Coordinates of C-alpha atoms in Angstrom, one line a residue:
Chain A
Q147 CA 93.9 113.0 113.2
S148 CA 96.9 111.4 111.4
V149 CA 99.0 108.8 113.1
L150 CA 102.1 110.2 111.5
T151 CA 103.3 113.5 112.9
Q152 CA 105.3 116.1 110.8
P153 CA 106.2 119.7 111.6
P154 CA 103.7 122.0 110.0
S155 CA 106.4 124.1 108.3
A156 CA 110.0 124.3 107.4
S157 CA 112.0 126.9 105.6
G158 CA 115.4 127.8 104.2
T159 CA 117.2 130.1 101.9
P160 CA 118.3 128.9 98.4
G161 CA 121.2 126.4 98.6
Q162 CA 120.5 125.5 102.2
R163 CA 119.6 122.0 103.5
V164 CA 116.2 121.4 105.0
T165 CA 115.1 118.3 106.9
I166 CA 111.5 117.2 107.6
S167 CA 110.8 114.6 110.3
C168 CA 108.0 112.0 110.4
S169 CA 107.1 110.3 113.6
G170 CA 105.0 107.2 113.8
S171 CA 104.8 104.0 115.8
T172 CA 105.6 100.3 115.7
S173 CA 102.5 99.5 113.7
N174 CA 103.4 101.7 110.8
I175 CA 106.9 103.1 110.3
G176 CA 108.4 100.6 112.6
R177 CA 107.3 97.7 110.4
N178 CA 106.8 99.1 106.9
F179 CA 108.4 101.1 104.2
V180 CA 108.2 104.9 104.3
Y181 CA 107.3 107.0 101.2
W182 CA 107.5 110.8 100.7
Y183 CA 105.4 112.9 98.4
Q184 CA 105.6 116.4 97.1
H185 CA 102.3 118.2 96.5
L186 CA 101.5 121.6 95.1
P187 CA 97.8 122.3 95.7
G188 CA 95.7 121.9 92.6
T189 CA 98.2 119.5 91.0
A190 CA 98.9 115.8 91.2
P191 CA 101.1 114.7 94.1
K192 CA 104.5 113.4 93.1
L193 CA 106.4 110.5 94.6
L194 CA 109.8 111.6 95.8
I195 CA 111.1 108.6 97.9
Y196 CA 109.9 105.0 98.1
R197 CA 111.0 102.1 100.3
N198 CA 112.6 104.5 102.9
N199 CA 115.4 105.9 100.7
Q200 CA 114.9 105.0 97.1
R201 CA 114.4 107.8 94.5
P202 CA 112.3 107.2 91.4
S203 CA 113.9 108.0 88.1
G204 CA 113.8 111.7 87.5
V205 CA 113.9 112.8 91.1
P206 CA 117.0 114.8 91.8
D207 CA 119.6 113.4 94.3
R208 CA 119.0 116.6 96.3
F209 CA 116.2 114.7 97.9
S210 CA 117.1 111.9 100.3
G211 CA 115.1 109.7 102.7
S212 CA 116.1 107.8 105.8
K213 CA 114.3 105.8 108.5
S214 CA 115.3 104.7 112.0
G215 CA 113.0 102.8 114.3
T216 CA 109.6 104.5 114.3
S217 CA 110.7 107.7 112.7
A218 CA 111.7 108.8 109.2
S219 CA 113.1 112.0 107.6
L220 CA 113.3 113.7 104.3
A221 CA 116.3 115.9 103.5
I222 CA 116.4 118.5 100.8
S223 CA 119.8 119.8 100.0
G224 CA 120.7 122.7 97.7
L225 CA 117.2 124.2 98.3
R226 CA 115.7 125.7 95.2
S227 CA 112.7 128.0 94.8
E228 CA 110.8 125.3 92.9
D229 CA 111.0 123.1 96.0
E230 CA 108.3 125.2 97.6
A231 CA 105.4 122.8 98.2
D232 CA 103.7 120.6 100.8
F233 CA 105.6 117.4 101.7
Y234 CA 103.9 114.3 103.1
C235 CA 105.3 111.1 104.5
A236 CA 103.2 107.9 104.2
T237 CA 103.3 104.3 105.1
W238 CA 101.1 101.2 105.6
D239 CA 99.7 100.8 109.1
D240 CA 99.2 97.1 110.1
S241 CA 96.8 98.0 113.0
L242 CA 94.6 100.1 110.7
S243 CA 95.0 97.8 107.7
G244 CA 95.5 100.8 105.4
Y245 CA 97.8 103.5 104.3
V246 CA 98.4 106.6 106.5
F247 CA 99.7 110.0 105.5
G248 CA 101.6 112.3 107.7
T249 CA 100.1 115.7 108.7
G250 CA 102.1 117.4 106.0
T251 CA 104.9 120.0 106.1
K252 CA 104.9 123.2 104.1
V253 CA 108.3 124.1 102.8
T254 CA 109.0 127.8 102.1
V255 CA 112.1 129.0 100.3
L256 CA 113.0 132.4 101.8
Chain B
E864 CA 101.0 109.0 77.2
V865 CA 100.8 107.5 80.6
Q866 CA 98.0 109.0 82.6
L867 CA 95.1 108.7 85.0
V868 CA 92.0 110.8 84.5
E869 CA 89.3 111.1 87.1
S870 CA 85.7 112.0 86.5
G871 CA 82.3 111.9 88.2
G872 CA 82.8 114.6 90.8
G873 CA 80.2 117.2 91.5
L874 CA 77.8 118.7 94.0
V875 CA 75.6 116.2 95.9
Q876 CA 73.3 116.6 98.9
P877 CA 74.1 114.9 102.3
G878 CA 73.0 111.3 102.2
G879 CA 73.3 111.1 98.5
S880 CA 75.5 109.0 96.2
L881 CA 78.2 109.5 93.6
R882 CA 80.4 107.2 91.6
L883 CA 83.9 108.4 90.7
S884 CA 85.8 106.9 87.7
C885 CA 89.5 106.8 86.9
A886 CA 90.5 106.0 83.4
A887 CA 94.0 104.6 83.0
S888 CA 96.0 104.7 79.8
G889 CA 99.6 104.3 78.7
F890 CA 100.4 101.4 81.0
T891 CA 99.1 97.9 81.8
F892 CA 96.3 98.8 84.2
N893 CA 95.5 95.2 85.0
N894 CA 99.0 94.6 86.5
Y895 CA 99.0 97.1 89.3
A896 CA 97.2 97.8 92.6
M897 CA 95.3 101.1 92.8
S898 CA 94.1 103.5 95.4
W899 CA 92.0 106.6 96.0
V900 CA 93.3 109.4 98.1
R901 CA 91.5 112.7 98.9
Q902 CA 92.3 116.1 100.2
A903 CA 89.6 118.2 101.9
P904 CA 89.8 122.0 101.5
G905 CA 92.7 123.3 103.6
K906 CA 93.6 119.8 104.9
G907 CA 96.2 117.3 104.1
L908 CA 96.2 114.1 102.1
E909 CA 94.0 111.3 103.3
W910 CA 94.1 107.7 101.9
V911 CA 90.6 106.4 101.2
S912 CA 90.7 103.0 99.7
A913 CA 93.0 100.5 97.9
I914 CA 92.3 97.5 95.6
S915 CA 94.8 94.7 94.8
V916 CA 96.0 93.7 91.4
S917 CA 93.3 91.0 91.1
G918 CA 90.6 93.1 92.7
G919 CA 90.1 90.3 95.3
T920 CA 91.5 92.4 98.2
T921 CA 90.2 95.8 99.2
Y922 CA 90.9 98.1 102.1
Y923 CA 89.2 101.2 103.4
A924 CA 89.9 104.0 105.8
D925 CA 87.7 103.8 108.9
S926 CA 86.1 107.2 107.9
V927 CA 84.5 105.6 104.8
K928 CA 84.2 101.9 105.7
G929 CA 80.7 100.7 105.0
R930 CA 79.8 103.6 102.8
F931 CA 82.4 103.5 100.0
T932 CA 83.2 100.7 97.6
I933 CA 86.3 100.5 95.4
S934 CA 86.2 98.3 92.3
R935 CA 88.1 97.9 89.0
D936 CA 87.0 97.0 85.5
K937 CA 89.9 95.4 83.7
S938 CA 88.2 95.4 80.3
K939 CA 87.7 99.1 80.5
N940 CA 91.0 100.0 82.3
T941 CA 89.0 101.9 84.8
L942 CA 89.0 102.3 88.6
Y943 CA 85.8 103.2 90.4
L944 CA 84.8 104.5 93.8
Q945 CA 81.1 104.2 94.7
M946 CA 80.3 106.7 97.4
N947 CA 77.0 106.3 99.3
R948 CA 75.6 108.1 102.4
L949 CA 77.8 111.0 101.7
R950 CA 78.5 113.5 104.4
A951 CA 79.7 117.1 104.5
E952 CA 83.1 115.9 105.7
D953 CA 83.5 113.9 102.5
T954 CA 83.9 117.1 100.6
A955 CA 87.4 116.9 99.0
V956 CA 89.4 116.6 95.8
Y957 CA 89.6 112.8 95.1
Y958 CA 92.7 111.5 93.4
C959 CA 93.2 108.0 92.0
A960 CA 96.8 106.7 92.3
K961 CA 98.7 103.8 90.7
D962 CA 100.6 101.6 93.1
V963 CA 104.1 100.5 92.3
S964 CA 103.2 97.0 93.3
A965 CA 102.4 94.4 90.6
I966 CA 102.1 91.6 93.1
D967 CA 98.6 90.6 94.1
G968 CA 97.9 91.4 97.7
I969 CA 100.9 93.6 98.1
F970 CA 100.7 97.4 98.3
D971 CA 103.6 99.8 97.9
A972 CA 104.2 103.5 96.9
F973 CA 102.0 105.5 94.6
D974 CA 104.1 106.4 91.5
M975 CA 101.4 108.0 89.4
W976 CA 98.5 110.2 90.3
G977 CA 95.6 111.8 88.4
Q978 CA 94.7 115.5 88.5
G979 CA 91.8 114.9 90.8
T980 CA 88.0 115.4 90.8
M981 CA 86.2 117.6 93.2
V982 CA 83.3 116.3 95.3
T983 CA 81.2 118.7 97.2
V984 CA 78.6 117.5 99.7
S985 CA 76.2 120.3 100.7
S986 CA 72.5 121.1 100.8

């Protein structure tokens, strides 16, 4: 049972904006950086956002992250068919002394 | 080429042991923290264990604490995960991941991942 809660699914048509939420607590999101990963089953996960809102080089600016209190969100603007994947938030949890991943959100492009 | 290549997965009986390896190349392995992350069939990502730059600090998920041991061999640019007393619920694809952090004792995002190795625990 993950300590970070995400909606199980999200969807949109090409070009639309999709937002994924990630709810945590004071021991994790409230105190630490949030990361976002994109994962296609059978492949290596990919880092999309680090330190709440920073994009690694090569990640399109269509992806953006934000954090407020004990929650975070990932926004995908200009949705494209290749964005179909599972998305996970993650952070360090001070109480557990370890990383925690969110429950994951499957994004579907209609 | 910058890459991480896992090996050592396979079929093992409950109660058995397995050692996973992750060979790093294309970057200075000794300068970064590392982690293992797994994904059970049909489930989400689950962090398993992390090791600091020096190897002096290690952390484990409660689900594997006391059974798994993470280590690193700087002379071989290789990360290991020794898994003992394996259970059916340990069945998963295991990924090794490079941390962004190059500061000993500090852990950050995972900016590089391997392709994973499958571990199946079944009789």
